Amino acid sequence: MTLVTEKLRSKIVPQTAAPRLPLGQILRGDCVEAMRSLPTASVDLVFADPPYNLQLGGDLARPDGSHVDAVTDAWDRFDSFAAYDAFTRAWLTEARRVLKPNGSLWVIGSYHNIFRVGATLQDMGFWILNDVIWRKANPMPNFKGTRFTNAHETLIWASTGDKARYTFNYRTMKTLNDELQMRSDWVLPICGGPERIKRNGVKAHPTQKPEALLYRLLLATTNTGDVVLDPFFGTGTTGAVAKRLGREWIGCEREEAYISVAEERIALALPLDESALTTMQSPRSAPRVAFGVLVESGWIAPGSHLFDKKGRNVAEVRADGSLTCGAMTGSIHSLGAQLQGAPSCNGWSYWFVEHEGETKPLDALRQLYLLAVED
């Protein structure tokens, strides 16, 4: 070996493999510390449901004296607004670092915190794309009658900057919404019924979000295979929906009780078939319900089949509420029109579905959904 060769070898820096992402895992402990373990620019989307800092002044009671479940856990308490702002900046700093340049962030909150979070987002250089109002179809009443009923929460959707080429599946959202542009006010029920996870008759988490909410925003702003990070994982709604939709996920959570529930829940979540995940790309009554609402709410599962009254045409439901039949695709209305060679079609009456062992027109499920929401 020559002297020149030895000198060259001595200057070679050993190459280390890039750290692998902990896909499909819950990182235990403080979310800021957990996110610091992730590589820079490694995540496509962050969905955050941080503590709301509700500042409740005591227990809440109904007029009959019964107790109202509210967020009284230690993780939602901060000594001051300054302490909350410092916490917000800390987790947003790490969220911004791990986001890819063209990634985006969603954060949800109530009037207690969302305006403070929004101001911090803008101070840090995030570019707000939309504020989305989640209008709750069945909100909790204001039992004291001293204020308006709190019937909504606000989501902020932001990119890493005003020049970022973020993902927005516009056509998919339009299909999900019966071929109308998806608006920034979303009417969805709060988490309840069999979806609400309980342990020993008590809610496993006080602020569990409905899967329909995550279904819509993941379908809108991510693609199959994208990595979704949830710094406040709770009982795993984000992970369960991401798994169903063919997205990768990473969670951060410090409460062991929530982690146990989340792991069990996600293990039971079944990913959708690849054909059902193929979504539409580019091509009223009151209360109005889009077919996509039945899909994202779980009333009709992606991959299930609809058929006409005589069973001559059978269509498969896809994740965004579009249908496919042979080489044809479209909404419940446009596909029905194509199959009949007609200028238009009312898909609610044209299509039928098997539900609870019976054959029912699609509109029957819409009515059942409306009744469930009213309850």
Tab-separated table of C-alpha atoms in Angstrom:
chain	number	residue	atom	x	y	z
A	1	MET	CA	0.000	0.000	0.000
A	2	THR	CA	1.441	3.370	-1.018
A	3	LEU	CA	1.696	6.370	1.265
A	4	VAL	CA	-0.809	8.241	-0.923
A	5	THR	CA	-3.340	5.395	-0.571
A	6	GLU	CA	-2.927	5.341	3.214
A	7	LYS	CA	-3.519	9.097	3.400
A	8	LEU	CA	-6.656	8.812	1.246
A	9	ARG	CA	-8.042	5.979	3.381
A	10	SER	CA	-7.415	7.946	6.562
A	11	LYS	CA	-9.606	10.770	5.224
A	12	ILE	CA	-12.551	8.560	4.397
A	13	VAL	CA	-15.474	9.228	6.766
A	14	PRO	CA	-17.471	6.054	7.542
A	15	GLN	CA	-20.910	6.241	5.961
A	16	THR	CA	-23.751	5.617	8.389
A	17	ALA	CA	-27.156	4.464	7.243
A	18	ALA	CA	-29.976	6.980	7.499
A	19	PRO	CA	-32.105	6.377	10.589
A	20	ARG	CA	-35.167	4.308	9.862
A	21	LEU	CA	-38.563	5.772	10.596
A	22	PRO	CA	-40.505	3.974	13.348
A	23	LEU	CA	-43.481	3.385	11.072
A	24	GLY	CA	-46.542	1.883	12.717
A	25	GLN	CA	-45.153	2.571	16.192
A	26	ILE	CA	-46.164	4.687	19.172
A	27	LEU	CA	-43.243	6.640	20.634
A	28	ARG	CA	-43.705	6.751	24.393
A	29	GLY	CA	-43.121	9.868	26.431
A	30	ASP	CA	-43.156	13.629	25.870
A	31	CYS	CA	-44.019	14.448	22.272
A	32	VAL	CA	-41.269	17.051	21.860
A	33	GLU	CA	-38.582	14.608	22.952
A	34	ALA	CA	-40.134	11.851	20.856
A	35	MET	CA	-40.175	13.993	17.712
A	36	ARG	CA	-36.516	14.903	18.246
A	37	SER	CA	-35.699	11.264	17.551
A	38	LEU	CA	-37.158	11.508	14.042
A	39	PRO	CA	-35.098	12.531	11.004
A	40	THR	CA	-35.470	15.996	9.537
A	41	ALA	CA	-37.873	16.287	6.554
A	42	SER	CA	-39.189	12.748	6.931
A	43	VAL	CA	-42.950	13.192	7.383
A	44	ASP	CA	-45.630	14.089	4.813
A	45	LEU	CA	-48.352	15.256	7.200
A	46	VAL	CA	-48.696	16.161	10.862
A	47	PHE	CA	-52.112	15.955	12.478
A	48	ALA	CA	-52.144	17.471	15.963
A	49	ASP	CA	-54.900	17.417	18.565
A	50	PRO	CA	-53.004	19.159	21.382
A	51	PRO	CA	-54.297	19.938	24.878
A	52	TYR	CA	-56.926	22.660	24.684
A	53	ASN	CA	-56.066	24.285	28.040
A	54	LEU	CA	-59.781	24.469	28.825
A	55	GLN	CA	-59.404	26.398	32.103
A	56	LEU	CA	-62.485	24.744	33.582
A	57	GLY	CA	-63.597	26.305	36.842
A	58	GLY	CA	-64.915	23.154	38.498
A	59	ASP	CA	-67.149	20.180	37.787
A	60	LEU	CA	-69.984	20.503	35.293
A	61	ALA	CA	-73.494	19.245	36.054
A	62	ARG	CA	-76.711	18.798	34.091
A	63	PRO	CA	-79.982	20.367	35.303
A	64	ASP	CA	-80.896	17.028	36.887
A	65	GLY	CA	-77.676	17.089	38.906
A	66	SER	CA	-75.905	14.331	36.961
A	67	HIS	CA	-72.200	14.754	36.227
A	68	VAL	CA	-70.973	15.887	32.803
A	69	ASP	CA	-67.838	14.199	31.508
A	70	ALA	CA	-65.286	16.936	30.832
A	71	VAL	CA	-61.558	17.244	30.343
A	72	THR	CA	-60.129	17.502	33.849
A	73	ASP	CA	-56.952	15.497	33.246
A	74	ALA	CA	-53.546	16.813	34.285
A	75	TRP	CA	-52.290	16.831	30.696
A	76	ASP	CA	-54.760	19.637	29.850
A	77	ARG	CA	-53.640	21.977	32.644
A	78	PHE	CA	-51.122	24.793	32.244
A	79	ASP	CA	-50.106	27.356	34.835
A	80	SER	CA	-50.507	30.310	32.493
A	81	PHE	CA	-51.076	31.330	28.898
A	82	ALA	CA	-47.342	31.970	28.655
A	83	ALA	CA	-46.642	28.366	29.664
A	84	TYR	CA	-49.117	27.117	27.081
A	85	ASP	CA	-47.587	29.313	24.383
A	86	ALA	CA	-44.099	28.019	25.185
A	87	PHE	CA	-45.365	24.437	24.955
A	88	THR	CA	-47.066	25.201	21.624
A	89	ARG	CA	-43.910	26.710	20.148
A	90	ALA	CA	-41.822	23.742	21.329
A	91	TRP	CA	-43.932	21.053	19.666
A	92	LEU	CA	-44.521	23.137	16.532
A	93	THR	CA	-40.766	23.651	16.176
A	94	GLU	CA	-40.219	19.894	16.023
A	95	ALA	CA	-43.259	19.373	13.800
A	96	ARG	CA	-41.871	21.906	11.335
A	97	ARG	CA	-38.442	20.255	11.381
A	98	VAL	CA	-39.726	16.744	10.620
A	99	LEU	CA	-42.131	17.886	7.895
A	100	LYS	CA	-40.973	17.529	4.302
A	101	PRO	CA	-40.753	20.858	2.416
A	102	ASN	CA	-44.037	20.079	0.648
A	103	GLY	CA	-45.694	18.548	3.687
A	104	SER	CA	-48.534	20.139	5.619
A	105	LEU	CA	-49.947	20.320	9.118
A	106	TRP	CA	-53.428	20.111	10.601
A	107	VAL	CA	-54.158	21.237	14.142
A	108	ILE	CA	-57.561	21.124	15.836
A	109	GLY	CA	-58.755	23.115	18.806
A	110	SER	CA	-61.522	25.093	20.446
A	111	TYR	CA	-61.855	28.794	21.196
A	112	HIS	CA	-59.745	28.193	24.311
A	113	ASN	CA	-56.555	27.595	22.332
A	114	ILE	CA	-56.885	27.620	18.543
A	115	PHE	CA	-56.300	31.372	18.105
A	116	ARG	CA	-53.108	31.234	20.174
A	117	VAL	CA	-51.915	28.240	18.169
A	118	GLY	CA	-52.771	29.981	14.896
A	119	ALA	CA	-50.788	33.090	15.817
A	120	THR	CA	-47.773	30.958	16.736
A	121	LEU	CA	-48.060	29.076	13.445
A	122	GLN	CA	-47.872	32.314	11.511
A	123	ASP	CA	-45.019	33.674	13.648
A	124	MET	CA	-43.022	30.528	12.819
A	125	GLY	CA	-43.483	30.859	9.064
A	126	PHE	CA	-46.248	28.346	8.435
A	127	TRP	CA	-48.676	29.394	5.701
A	128	ILE	CA	-52.341	28.956	6.634
A	129	LEU	CA	-54.274	27.365	3.767
A	130	ASN	CA	-57.705	26.983	5.361
A	131	ASP	CA	-59.473	27.177	8.650
A	132	VAL	CA	-62.055	24.409	8.642
A	133	ILE	CA	-65.060	24.435	10.937
A	134	TRP	CA	-66.088	21.031	12.208
A	135	ARG	CA	-69.770	21.655	12.942
A	136	LYS	CA	-70.959	18.947	15.292
A	137	ALA	CA	-74.234	17.393	14.209
A	138	ASN	CA	-74.988	16.419	17.826
A	139	PRO	CA	-73.148	18.816	20.187
A	140	MET	CA	-73.393	18.753	23.962
A	141	PRO	CA	-75.911	21.380	25.171
A	142	ASN	CA	-74.928	24.352	27.291
A	143	PHE	CA	-76.580	23.154	30.484
A	144	LYS	CA	-76.323	26.433	32.399
A	145	GLY	CA	-77.904	28.455	29.603
A	146	THR	CA	-75.360	31.240	30.046
A	147	ARG	CA	-73.741	31.055	26.595
A	148	PHE	CA	-74.359	29.817	23.072
A	149	THR	CA	-74.003	26.063	22.734
A	150	ASN	CA	-70.454	25.227	21.667
A	151	ALA	CA	-71.322	23.372	18.483
A	152	HIS	CA	-68.033	23.436	16.587
A	153	GLU	CA	-64.287	23.095	16.713
A	154	THR	CA	-61.775	24.715	14.385
A	155	LEU	CA	-59.074	23.024	12.344
A	156	ILE	CA	-56.180	24.951	10.811
A	157	TRP	CA	-54.535	23.489	7.717
A	158	ALA	CA	-51.121	24.972	6.962
A	159	SER	CA	-48.179	24.365	4.644
A	160	THR	CA	-44.516	24.937	5.497
A	161	GLY	CA	-44.524	28.175	3.483
A	162	ASP	CA	-46.384	30.110	0.832
A	163	LYS	CA	-44.406	28.445	-1.991
A	164	ALA	CA	-44.796	24.856	-0.758
A	165	ARG	CA	-46.360	22.391	-3.205
A	166	TYR	CA	-48.616	20.710	-0.662
A	167	THR	CA	-50.948	17.803	-1.441
A	168	PHE	CA	-54.614	18.550	-1.998
A	169	ASN	CA	-56.780	15.931	-3.679
A	170	TYR	CA	-59.392	18.352	-4.957
A	171	ARG	CA	-61.116	15.895	-7.285
A	172	THR	CA	-61.326	13.266	-4.579
A	173	MET	CA	-63.029	15.735	-2.235
A	174	LYS	CA	-65.459	16.797	-4.938
A	175	THR	CA	-66.398	13.169	-5.562
A	176	LEU	CA	-66.814	12.558	-1.839
A	177	ASN	CA	-69.219	15.503	-1.761
A	178	ASP	CA	-71.554	14.389	-4.582
A	179	GLU	CA	-69.616	16.338	-7.232
A	180	LEU	CA	-69.799	19.669	-5.449
A	181	GLN	CA	-66.744	21.530	-4.190
A	182	MET	CA	-65.982	20.523	-0.608
A	183	ARG	CA	-66.604	23.501	1.649
A	184	SER	CA	-64.649	24.516	4.728
A	185	ASP	CA	-67.555	23.760	7.083
A	186	TRP	CA	-67.856	20.048	7.761
A	187	VAL	CA	-70.976	18.676	9.435
A	188	LEU	CA	-70.021	15.459	11.206
A	189	PRO	CA	-71.319	13.873	14.423
A	190	ILE	CA	-69.163	13.702	17.523
A	191	CYS	CA	-67.706	10.354	18.461
A	192	GLY	CA	-70.401	8.165	19.977
A	193	GLY	CA	-72.140	4.811	19.864
A	194	PRO	CA	-69.944	1.764	19.223
A	195	GLU	CA	-67.100	3.990	17.977
A	196	ARG	CA	-66.723	5.597	21.404
A	197	ILE	CA	-64.160	3.459	23.241
A	198	LYS	CA	-64.923	2.740	26.875
A	199	ARG	CA	-63.156	0.867	29.646
A	200	ASN	CA	-65.277	-0.348	32.561
A	201	GLY	CA	-68.135	1.808	31.348
A	202	VAL	CA	-66.043	4.991	31.318
A	203	LYS	CA	-64.771	6.862	28.258
A	204	ALA	CA	-61.235	5.728	27.492
A	205	HIS	CA	-60.392	9.270	26.373
A	206	PRO	CA	-62.421	12.448	27.005
A	207	THR	CA	-61.789	14.008	23.578
A	208	GLN	CA	-61.746	11.032	21.187
A	209	LYS	CA	-62.218	12.347	17.648
A	210	PRO	CA	-64.593	10.661	15.168
A	211	GLU	CA	-62.906	8.535	12.522
A	212	ALA	CA	-64.940	10.317	9.830
A	213	LEU	CA	-63.051	13.533	10.576
A	214	LEU	CA	-59.626	11.925	10.119
A	215	TYR	CA	-60.866	9.977	7.110
A	216	ARG	CA	-61.769	13.168	5.298
A	217	LEU	CA	-58.620	15.145	6.012
A	218	LEU	CA	-56.251	12.230	5.302
A	219	LEU	CA	-58.050	11.477	2.042
A	220	ALA	CA	-57.863	15.156	1.122
A	221	THR	CA	-54.239	15.960	1.939
A	222	THR	CA	-52.218	12.733	1.722
A	223	ASN	CA	-51.618	9.971	-0.794
A	224	THR	CA	-51.286	6.224	-0.376
A	225	GLY	CA	-47.983	5.412	1.324
A	226	ASP	CA	-47.495	8.886	2.831
A	227	VAL	CA	-46.201	9.143	6.411
A	228	VAL	CA	-48.587	10.737	8.920
A	229	LEU	CA	-47.338	11.854	12.341
A	230	ASP	CA	-49.672	12.452	15.284
A	231	PRO	CA	-47.819	14.027	18.250
A	232	PHE	CA	-50.857	13.658	20.556
A	233	PHE	CA	-51.894	10.142	19.624
A	234	GLY	CA	-54.412	9.434	22.378
A	235	THR	CA	-56.436	6.302	21.623
A	236	GLY	CA	-55.120	6.062	18.074
A	237	THR	CA	-57.826	7.449	15.791
A	238	THR	CA	-55.184	8.750	13.376
A	239	GLY	CA	-53.365	5.416	13.294
A	240	ALA	CA	-56.530	3.377	12.764
A	241	VAL	CA	-57.746	5.553	9.878
A	242	ALA	CA	-54.277	5.815	8.318
A	243	LYS	CA	-53.992	2.035	8.339
A	244	ARG	CA	-57.392	1.676	6.652
A	245	LEU	CA	-56.430	4.168	3.963
A	246	GLY	CA	-53.005	2.705	3.194
A	247	ARG	CA	-51.022	5.519	4.826
A	248	GLU	CA	-48.044	4.992	7.147
A	249	TRP	CA	-48.305	6.427	10.650
A	250	ILE	CA	-46.218	7.344	13.681
A	251	GLY	CA	-47.696	8.339	17.030
A	252	CYS	CA	-46.377	10.062	20.157
A	253	GLU	CA	-48.131	9.483	23.470
A	254	ARG	CA	-47.104	9.668	27.108
A	255	GLU	CA	-50.182	8.174	28.812
A	256	GLU	CA	-49.836	4.395	29.073
A	257	ALA	CA	-53.589	3.901	29.438
A	258	TYR	CA	-54.177	5.540	26.053
A	259	ILE	CA	-51.312	3.616	24.438
A	260	SER	CA	-52.840	0.306	25.506
A	261	VAL	CA	-56.194	1.227	23.960
A	262	ALA	CA	-54.571	2.537	20.775
A	263	GLU	CA	-52.461	-0.572	20.209
A	264	GLU	CA	-55.464	-2.852	20.602
A	265	ARG	CA	-57.622	-0.667	18.370
A	266	ILE	CA	-55.123	-0.376	15.527
A	267	ALA	CA	-54.400	-4.099	15.582
A	268	LEU	CA	-58.076	-4.676	14.768
A	269	ALA	CA	-58.217	-2.064	11.986
A	270	LEU	CA	-58.337	-3.697	8.562
A	271	PRO	CA	-56.628	-1.971	5.620
A	272	LEU	CA	-58.792	-1.439	2.573
A	273	ASP	CA	-58.228	-3.434	-0.599
A	274	GLU	CA	-56.002	-1.631	-3.095
A	275	SER	CA	-58.806	-1.349	-5.649
A	276	ALA	CA	-61.028	0.385	-3.098
A	277	LEU	CA	-58.258	2.899	-2.369
A	278	THR	CA	-58.123	4.063	-5.982
A	279	THR	CA	-59.831	7.443	-5.886
A	280	MET	CA	-61.232	9.727	-8.538
A	281	GLN	CA	-58.768	12.067	-10.176
A	282	SER	CA	-59.399	14.906	-12.565
A	283	PRO	CA	-63.746	14.647	-14.285
A	284	ARG	CA	-80.622	18.894	-2.644
A	285	SER	CA	-82.511	18.253	-0.198
A	286	ALA	CA	-82.438	19.596	3.397
A	287	PRO	CA	-80.664	18.385	5.365
A	288	ARG	CA	-78.347	17.404	2.544
A	289	VAL	CA	-76.201	14.266	2.921
A	290	ALA	CA	-73.497	13.375	0.420
A	291	PHE	CA	-72.870	9.718	-0.380
A	292	GLY	CA	-69.278	10.282	0.755
A	293	VAL	CA	-70.545	11.027	4.273
A	294	LEU	CA	-71.976	7.496	4.489
A	295	VAL	CA	-68.624	6.108	3.359
A	296	GLU	CA	-66.413	8.110	5.714
A	297	SER	CA	-68.820	7.492	8.620
A	298	GLY	CA	-68.655	3.729	8.127
A	299	TRP	CA	-72.247	3.154	7.023
A	300	ILE	CA	-70.984	1.822	3.703
A	301	ALA	CA	-67.507	0.322	3.664
A	302	PRO	CA	-65.087	0.957	0.799
A	303	GLY	CA	-64.852	-2.265	-1.199
A	304	SER	CA	-68.520	-3.122	-0.702
A	305	HIS	CA	-70.894	-3.433	-3.660
A	306	LEU	CA	-73.969	-1.586	-4.897
A	307	PHE	CA	-76.314	-2.955	-7.554
A	308	ASP	CA	-79.330	-1.835	-9.534
A	309	LYS	CA	-82.808	-3.142	-8.725
A	310	LYS	CA	-82.569	-6.070	-11.165
A	311	GLY	CA	-78.972	-6.882	-10.316
A	312	ARG	CA	-77.700	-6.320	-13.850
A	313	ASN	CA	-75.080	-3.749	-12.859
A	314	VAL	CA	-72.809	-4.160	-9.846
A	315	ALA	CA	-70.432	-1.388	-8.736
A	316	GLU	CA	-67.671	-1.348	-6.153
A	317	VAL	CA	-67.440	1.517	-3.659
A	318	ARG	CA	-64.065	3.229	-3.408
A	319	ALA	CA	-62.570	5.177	-0.533
A	320	ASP	CA	-63.621	8.619	-1.789
A	321	GLY	CA	-67.237	7.631	-2.453
A	322	SER	CA	-66.725	7.068	-6.158
A	323	LEU	CA	-67.918	3.842	-7.797
A	324	THR	CA	-66.303	1.574	-10.351
A	325	CYS	CA	-68.059	-0.870	-12.666
A	326	GLY	CA	-65.833	-2.521	-15.241
A	327	ALA	CA	-63.950	0.268	-17.011
A	328	MET	CA	-66.433	2.932	-15.872
A	329	THR	CA	-66.016	5.162	-12.802
A	330	GLY	CA	-68.019	7.997	-11.349
A	331	SER	CA	-70.258	9.131	-8.523
A	332	ILE	CA	-73.441	7.283	-7.593
A	333	HIS	CA	-75.261	9.644	-9.938
A	334	SER	CA	-72.901	9.888	-12.921
A	335	LEU	CA	-72.121	6.152	-13.035
A	336	GLY	CA	-75.825	5.321	-12.846
A	337	ALA	CA	-76.413	7.658	-15.789
A	338	GLN	CA	-73.550	6.106	-17.792
A	339	LEU	CA	-74.840	2.568	-17.263
A	340	GLN	CA	-78.334	3.522	-18.413
A	341	GLY	CA	-77.203	5.742	-21.272
A	342	ALA	CA	-79.242	8.489	-19.654
A	343	PRO	CA	-78.451	12.204	-19.311
A	344	SER	CA	-78.842	12.043	-15.535
A	345	CYS	CA	-79.618	9.661	-12.702
A	346	ASN	CA	-80.659	9.871	-9.055
A	347	GLY	CA	-78.134	7.463	-7.564
A	348	TRP	CA	-79.961	7.347	-4.241
A	349	SER	CA	-82.895	5.530	-5.830
A	350	TYR	CA	-81.011	3.699	-8.608
A	351	TRP	CA	-78.550	1.839	-6.384
A	352	PHE	CA	-79.360	-0.827	-3.799
A	353	VAL	CA	-77.248	-2.288	-1.018
A	354	GLU	CA	-77.288	-5.250	1.360
A	355	HIS	CA	-77.740	-3.992	4.907
A	356	GLU	CA	-78.379	-6.162	7.979
A	357	GLY	CA	-79.429	-9.070	5.800
A	358	GLU	CA	-81.870	-7.057	3.698
A	359	THR	CA	-81.743	-5.468	0.258
A	360	LYS	CA	-82.416	-1.757	0.617
A	361	PRO	CA	-82.318	1.251	-1.694
A	362	LEU	CA	-79.327	3.455	-0.998
A	363	ASP	CA	-81.626	6.222	0.176
A	364	ALA	CA	-82.784	3.998	3.057
A	365	LEU	CA	-79.269	4.106	4.500
A	366	ARG	CA	-79.219	7.859	4.098
A	367	GLN	CA	-82.403	8.099	6.172
A	368	LEU	CA	-80.979	5.772	8.818
A	369	TYR	CA	-77.892	7.952	8.999
A	370	LEU	CA	-80.011	11.082	9.463
A	371	LEU	CA	-81.980	9.409	12.258
A	372	ALA	CA	-78.760	8.357	13.984
A	373	VAL	CA	-77.349	11.873	13.776
A	374	GLU	CA	-80.547	13.374	15.174
A	375	ASP	CA	-80.360	10.972	18.124
